[in-house]
Amino acid sequence: MIELKEKFDRSLFSALATTMEEMAFQEVEQELEDTLNPIDSNQMLWSKMDIITPFKCAMAIVVDQSLARDLTETIYGSIDPLTDFQVKDALGELLNTIAGCFLSELLPSDIPFDVSLPVVGEENLPKLGNNELKYRYAVNGCETVLQFGGIIWDELADIIEGV
Amino acid sequence: MVNIIIADDSALARTVIRRCLEISGYQNAEFFEAVNGREALEMAHKKQIDFIVTDLNMPEMDGKTLLKFIKASPRLTNTPVIVITSACNQSRIDELKQLGAVEVLSKPISPAVIARVTQSFTKED
């Protein structure tokens, strides 16, 4: 089980780093100590989605609205003012891409996976389910949280052979 | 003029795909953007389309259903369909290629990858 959790952690960091580097040209650091200011709940922007198969859980990304706007500006590479719709759409697409990279790395390649469409919201993230799991990273020096809820580790261990 | 449909429910993803195609040689192509498979299918029936780039996970009609409709249509069956998805592993690639996709690519994509895939298609002069 410890090896599974290590693989889970590694796959998640790799997925976030790959997505941020390739889409938004941003480096990601693992936040080992509490050196980052936590995101003000009034400034939170989050996106969440469900992993549907081969195991069920909820996954979310939470960032400060200013970071979401910076990332969106970088990806669009445009000097035109961004709309709120563009920023929210971008965060949903980032989560979608992170989830795909994460599951591709975590799961054996012969096991297909399905996820729901992302939902985006402001302020506090709704509860994702039992046994919430929270990972803190730094993107462009700003706190970026990836969060899970409802993971049944025994179910996941059964799917991932050889772990 | 090359006509290309880009189907993705994310405006950002459509922009990124379009930019990758432009960089890889399709800067003068005409792009038709669809937010789901149904819209893309309607466009494909109305226009003379050279190829379709589609996401997999979309509301109303997903990319897999779009691919099935394209391949089942006598007029559209030879239209190349490239699937770009975050939900991509070998199992999914095999399934979509069996349904007729010319290529299945993982997000995030790059112009180099798009260029490699579209090499076999007719390019603009």
Tab-separated table of C-alpha atoms in Angstrom:
chain	number	residue	atom	x	y	z
A	1	MET	CA	0.000	0.000	0.000
A	2	ILE	CA	2.903	2.355	0.727
A	3	GLU	CA	4.300	1.694	-2.753
A	4	LEU	CA	0.889	2.423	-4.275
A	5	LYS	CA	0.673	5.754	-2.467
A	6	GLU	CA	4.203	6.627	-3.586
A	7	LYS	CA	3.297	5.815	-7.180
A	8	PHE	CA	0.116	7.865	-6.797
A	9	ASP	CA	2.133	10.854	-5.498
A	10	ARG	CA	4.796	10.563	-8.216
A	11	SER	CA	2.226	10.230	-10.989
A	12	LEU	CA	0.319	13.248	-9.732
A	13	PHE	CA	3.382	15.482	-9.520
A	14	SER	CA	4.546	14.342	-12.945
A	15	ALA	CA	1.107	15.048	-14.452
A	16	LEU	CA	0.941	18.530	-12.962
A	17	ALA	CA	4.532	19.355	-13.961
A	18	THR	CA	4.054	18.086	-17.532
A	19	THR	CA	0.797	19.960	-18.000
A	20	MET	CA	2.051	23.232	-16.550
A	21	GLU	CA	5.337	23.101	-18.453
A	22	GLU	CA	3.855	22.153	-21.817
A	23	MET	CA	0.707	24.272	-21.711
A	24	ALA	CA	1.644	27.270	-19.588
A	25	PHE	CA	5.485	27.203	-19.539
A	26	GLN	CA	5.469	27.140	-15.729
A	27	GLU	CA	7.652	25.103	-13.418
A	28	VAL	CA	6.080	23.248	-10.535
A	29	GLU	CA	7.655	22.745	-7.137
A	30	GLN	CA	6.551	20.326	-4.488
A	31	GLU	CA	5.621	22.268	-1.398
A	32	LEU	CA	7.362	20.391	1.373
A	33	GLU	CA	7.163	23.115	3.960
A	34	ASP	CA	4.596	25.756	4.704
A	35	THR	CA	6.390	28.536	2.887
A	36	LEU	CA	3.434	29.529	0.728
A	37	ASN	CA	0.596	31.736	1.735
A	38	PRO	CA	-2.630	29.754	1.639
A	39	ILE	CA	-5.148	30.861	-0.964
A	40	ASP	CA	-7.674	33.336	0.374
A	41	SER	CA	-11.057	31.588	0.207
A	42	ASN	CA	-12.599	34.734	-1.318
A	43	GLN	CA	-10.079	34.538	-4.155
A	44	MET	CA	-10.314	30.800	-4.818
A	45	LEU	CA	-11.076	29.401	-8.210
A	46	TRP	CA	-11.522	25.665	-8.435
A	47	SER	CA	-12.351	23.010	-10.939
A	48	LYS	CA	-13.498	19.508	-10.071
A	49	MET	CA	-14.323	16.367	-11.974
A	50	ASP	CA	-15.087	12.728	-11.290
A	51	ILE	CA	-12.894	9.826	-12.222
A	52	ILE	CA	-15.534	7.320	-13.321
A	53	THR	CA	-13.610	4.211	-14.365
A	54	PRO	CA	-11.719	2.028	-13.558
A	55	PHE	CA	-12.026	3.404	-10.019
A	56	LYS	CA	-14.254	6.111	-8.623
A	57	CYS	CA	-13.208	9.294	-6.893
A	58	ALA	CA	-13.433	13.068	-7.220
A	59	MET	CA	-10.449	15.216	-8.199
A	60	ALA	CA	-10.054	18.982	-8.019
A	61	ILE	CA	-7.589	21.793	-8.565
A	62	VAL	CA	-7.745	24.943	-6.448
A	63	VAL	CA	-5.804	28.113	-7.299
A	64	ASP	CA	-5.919	31.809	-6.622
A	65	GLN	CA	-7.917	33.693	-9.249
A	66	SER	CA	-4.884	35.815	-10.130
A	67	LEU	CA	-2.802	32.685	-10.844
A	68	ALA	CA	-5.618	31.290	-12.990
A	69	ARG	CA	-5.678	34.553	-14.933
A	70	ASP	CA	-1.852	34.550	-15.342
A	71	LEU	CA	-1.862	30.946	-16.583
A	72	THR	CA	-4.681	31.667	-19.028
A	73	GLU	CA	-2.911	34.766	-20.363
A	74	THR	CA	0.271	32.749	-20.876
A	75	ILE	CA	-1.516	29.950	-22.714
A	76	TYR	CA	-3.477	32.288	-24.976
A	77	GLY	CA	-0.386	34.461	-25.458
A	78	SER	CA	-2.735	37.343	-26.039
A	79	ILE	CA	-2.674	40.895	-24.800
A	80	ASP	CA	-6.427	41.221	-25.200
A	81	PRO	CA	-8.269	41.398	-21.868
A	82	LEU	CA	-9.454	37.963	-20.772
A	83	THR	CA	-13.040	37.236	-19.924
A	84	ASP	CA	-14.048	35.329	-16.784
A	85	PHE	CA	-15.377	32.628	-19.100
A	86	GLN	CA	-11.926	32.155	-20.672
A	87	VAL	CA	-10.238	31.890	-17.264
A	88	LYS	CA	-12.745	29.339	-15.966
A	89	ASP	CA	-12.646	27.375	-19.208
A	90	ALA	CA	-8.839	27.285	-19.009
A	91	LEU	CA	-8.825	25.980	-15.446
A	92	GLY	CA	-11.254	23.227	-16.428
A	93	GLU	CA	-9.077	22.275	-19.385
A	94	LEU	CA	-5.949	22.278	-17.206
A	95	LEU	CA	-7.601	19.909	-14.720
A	96	ASN	CA	-8.828	17.715	-17.575
A	97	THR	CA	-5.288	17.467	-18.949
A	98	ILE	CA	-3.705	16.893	-15.529
A	99	ALA	CA	-6.227	14.116	-14.791
A	100	GLY	CA	-5.502	12.432	-18.122
A	101	CYS	CA	-1.726	12.558	-17.663
A	102	PHE	CA	-2.102	11.337	-14.084
A	103	LEU	CA	-4.285	8.352	-14.942
A	104	SER	CA	-2.128	7.443	-17.960
A	105	GLU	CA	0.892	7.248	-15.705
A	106	LEU	CA	-0.802	5.617	-12.732
A	107	LEU	CA	-2.747	2.872	-14.488
A	108	PRO	CA	-1.525	-0.062	-16.585
A	109	SER	CA	-1.738	0.881	-20.282
A	110	ASP	CA	-4.270	-1.858	-21.086
A	111	ILE	CA	-6.860	-0.425	-18.700
A	112	PRO	CA	-9.028	2.337	-20.207
A	113	PHE	CA	-10.237	5.160	-18.022
A	114	ASP	CA	-13.084	7.657	-18.162
A	115	VAL	CA	-13.561	10.994	-16.475
A	116	SER	CA	-16.486	13.390	-16.288
A	117	LEU	CA	-16.544	16.887	-17.723
A	118	PRO	CA	-14.938	19.447	-15.405
A	119	VAL	CA	-17.044	21.865	-13.372
A	120	VAL	CA	-15.612	25.238	-12.330
A	121	GLY	CA	-16.565	27.376	-9.342
A	122	GLU	CA	-15.441	30.205	-7.121
A	123	GLU	CA	-14.725	30.450	-3.386
A	124	ASN	CA	-14.729	27.342	-1.207
A	125	LEU	CA	-14.447	23.965	-2.896
A	126	PRO	CA	-17.399	21.702	-2.018
A	127	LYS	CA	-16.562	18.507	-0.125
A	128	LEU	CA	-15.225	15.908	-2.541
A	129	GLY	CA	-16.124	12.853	-0.496
A	130	ASN	CA	-14.708	10.748	2.296
A	131	ASN	CA	-11.016	10.608	3.113
A	132	GLU	CA	-10.073	13.836	1.379
A	133	LEU	CA	-6.480	13.963	0.246
A	134	LYS	CA	-4.756	17.283	-0.363
A	135	TYR	CA	-1.495	17.951	-2.226
A	136	ARG	CA	0.099	21.394	-2.131
A	137	TYR	CA	2.428	22.594	-4.892
A	138	ALA	CA	3.902	25.894	-5.984
A	139	VAL	CA	3.248	27.097	-9.528
A	140	ASN	CA	4.889	30.387	-10.396
A	141	GLY	CA	5.420	30.863	-6.652
A	142	CYS	CA	1.702	30.550	-5.901
A	143	GLU	CA	-0.044	27.821	-3.997
A	144	THR	CA	-1.748	25.265	-6.213
A	145	VAL	CA	-3.754	22.520	-4.561
A	146	LEU	CA	-4.748	19.187	-6.052
A	147	GLN	CA	-7.360	17.413	-4.010
A	148	PHE	CA	-9.097	14.039	-4.064
A	149	GLY	CA	-12.095	12.592	-2.282
A	150	GLY	CA	-13.628	9.161	-2.073
A	151	ILE	CA	-10.622	7.073	-3.043
A	152	ILE	CA	-10.868	3.455	-1.948
A	153	TRP	CA	-7.246	2.405	-1.793
A	154	ASP	CA	-7.940	-1.339	-1.738
A	155	GLU	CA	-9.966	-0.997	-4.953
A	156	LEU	CA	-7.133	0.945	-6.594
A	157	ALA	CA	-4.546	-1.583	-5.406
A	158	ASP	CA	-6.537	-4.379	-7.046
A	159	ILE	CA	-6.485	-2.521	-10.374
A	160	ILE	CA	-2.795	-1.699	-10.337
A	161	GLU	CA	-1.103	-5.045	-10.542
A	162	GLY	CA	2.432	-5.457	-9.368
A	163	VAL	CA	2.391	-2.534	-6.963
B	1	MET	CA	-7.899	25.996	-49.167
B	2	VAL	CA	-7.870	23.265	-46.548
B	3	ASN	CA	-11.005	23.042	-44.391
B	4	ILE	CA	-10.548	21.688	-40.890
B	5	ILE	CA	-13.100	21.066	-38.133
B	6	ILE	CA	-11.869	21.373	-34.555
B	7	ALA	CA	-14.312	19.895	-32.030
B	8	ASP	CA	-13.670	20.499	-28.353
B	9	ASP	CA	-15.916	21.829	-25.599
B	10	SER	CA	-13.047	23.939	-24.233
B	11	ALA	CA	-12.396	27.248	-26.004
B	12	LEU	CA	-8.821	27.094	-24.758
B	13	ALA	CA	-8.270	23.625	-26.206
B	14	ARG	CA	-9.702	24.715	-29.572
B	15	THR	CA	-7.328	27.691	-29.602
B	16	VAL	CA	-4.313	25.537	-28.728
B	17	ILE	CA	-5.180	22.936	-31.384
B	18	ARG	CA	-5.739	25.635	-33.993
B	19	ARG	CA	-2.422	27.279	-33.140
B	20	CYS	CA	-0.585	23.947	-33.358
B	21	LEU	CA	-2.134	23.324	-36.783
B	22	GLU	CA	-1.204	26.818	-37.982
B	23	ILE	CA	2.396	26.365	-36.827
B	24	SER	CA	2.585	22.955	-38.482
B	25	GLY	CA	1.691	24.342	-41.916
B	26	TYR	CA	-2.025	25.076	-41.932
B	27	GLN	CA	-1.764	28.823	-41.369
B	28	ASN	CA	-4.015	29.509	-44.364
B	29	ALA	CA	-6.562	26.823	-43.619
B	30	GLU	CA	-10.173	27.604	-42.843
B	31	PHE	CA	-11.071	26.426	-39.360
B	32	PHE	CA	-14.574	25.520	-38.241
B	33	GLU	CA	-14.923	25.251	-34.479
B	34	ALA	CA	-17.508	23.012	-32.805
B	35	VAL	CA	-18.238	22.681	-29.097
B	36	ASN	CA	-19.435	19.080	-29.331
B	37	GLY	CA	-19.700	16.147	-31.717
B	38	ARG	CA	-23.182	17.038	-32.896
B	39	GLU	CA	-22.094	20.487	-34.069
B	40	ALA	CA	-19.040	18.990	-35.743
B	41	LEU	CA	-21.175	16.409	-37.544
B	42	GLU	CA	-23.564	19.090	-38.813
B	43	MET	CA	-20.606	21.122	-40.112
B	44	ALA	CA	-19.092	18.074	-41.776
B	45	HIS	CA	-22.357	17.430	-43.634
B	46	LYS	CA	-22.626	21.052	-44.804
B	47	LYS	CA	-19.007	21.754	-45.801
B	48	GLN	CA	-16.312	20.040	-47.815
B	49	ILE	CA	-13.989	19.082	-44.962
B	50	ASP	CA	-10.411	17.849	-45.374
B	51	PHE	CA	-10.007	16.494	-41.869
B	52	ILE	CA	-11.448	16.625	-38.378
B	53	VAL	CA	-9.622	17.045	-35.085
B	54	THR	CA	-11.813	16.110	-32.147
B	55	ASP	CA	-11.713	15.825	-28.401
B	56	LEU	CA	-13.159	12.666	-26.888
B	57	ASN	CA	-14.976	13.867	-23.785
B	58	MET	CA	-17.614	16.427	-24.826
B	59	PRO	CA	-21.222	17.139	-23.839
B	60	GLU	CA	-24.204	16.162	-26.049
B	61	MET	CA	-22.158	14.021	-28.442
B	62	ASP	CA	-18.690	12.756	-27.561
B	63	GLY	CA	-15.789	12.237	-29.953
B	64	LYS	CA	-16.244	8.482	-30.133
B	65	THR	CA	-19.852	8.833	-31.295
B	66	LEU	CA	-18.803	11.512	-33.780
B	67	LEU	CA	-16.156	9.152	-35.151
B	68	LYS	CA	-18.735	6.364	-35.538
B	69	PHE	CA	-21.132	8.689	-37.423
B	70	ILE	CA	-18.347	9.936	-39.711
B	71	LYS	CA	-17.219	6.427	-40.569
B	72	ALA	CA	-20.820	5.276	-41.118
B	73	SER	CA	-21.570	8.077	-43.584
B	74	PRO	CA	-20.837	7.173	-47.220
B	75	ARG	CA	-19.935	10.802	-47.998
B	76	LEU	CA	-17.727	11.336	-44.950
B	77	THR	CA	-16.237	7.912	-44.351
B	78	ASN	CA	-12.898	8.828	-45.972
B	79	THR	CA	-12.525	12.050	-43.981
B	80	PRO	CA	-9.543	11.593	-41.670
B	81	VAL	CA	-10.359	11.995	-37.980
B	82	ILE	CA	-7.659	12.743	-35.412
B	83	VAL	CA	-8.689	12.294	-31.784
B	84	ILE	CA	-6.942	14.431	-29.182
B	85	THR	CA	-7.813	13.496	-25.641
B	86	SER	CA	-6.585	13.574	-22.085
B	87	ALA	CA	-8.151	10.133	-21.520
B	88	CYS	CA	-5.511	8.413	-23.623
B	89	ASN	CA	-3.687	5.170	-23.077
B	90	GLN	CA	-2.871	2.181	-25.288
B	91	SER	CA	-6.236	0.547	-24.691
B	92	ARG	CA	-8.099	3.698	-25.755
B	93	ILE	CA	-5.787	4.236	-28.740
B	94	ASP	CA	-6.451	0.685	-29.989
B	95	GLU	CA	-10.217	1.089	-29.550
B	96	LEU	CA	-10.404	4.408	-31.433
B	97	LYS	CA	-8.117	3.271	-34.241
B	98	GLN	CA	-10.294	0.228	-34.685
B	99	LEU	CA	-13.248	2.585	-35.086
B	100	GLY	CA	-11.376	4.445	-37.819
B	101	ALA	CA	-9.386	7.252	-36.180
B	102	VAL	CA	-6.186	7.934	-38.149
B	103	GLU	CA	-4.384	8.902	-34.965
B	104	VAL	CA	-5.071	9.297	-31.262
B	105	LEU	CA	-3.008	11.904	-29.442
B	106	SER	CA	-2.642	12.733	-25.760
B	107	LYS	CA	-3.167	16.193	-24.363
B	108	PRO	CA	-1.168	18.368	-24.020
B	109	ILE	CA	-0.294	18.405	-27.721
B	110	SER	CA	2.521	20.145	-29.566
B	111	PRO	CA	2.882	21.463	-33.132
B	112	ALA	CA	5.563	18.841	-33.830
B	113	VAL	CA	3.213	15.995	-32.991
B	114	ILE	CA	0.383	17.495	-35.046
B	115	ALA	CA	2.752	18.024	-37.980
B	116	ARG	CA	3.873	14.391	-37.884
B	117	VAL	CA	0.278	13.166	-37.940
B	118	THR	CA	-0.921	15.480	-40.697
B	119	GLN	CA	2.049	14.807	-42.993
B	120	SER	CA	-0.014	12.409	-45.027
B	121	PHE	CA	-2.802	14.920	-45.608
B	122	THR	CA	-2.968	17.385	-48.471
B	123	LYS	CA	-1.288	20.595	-47.443
B	124	GLU	CA	-1.758	24.058	-48.785
B	125	ASP	CA	0.860	25.370	-51.170
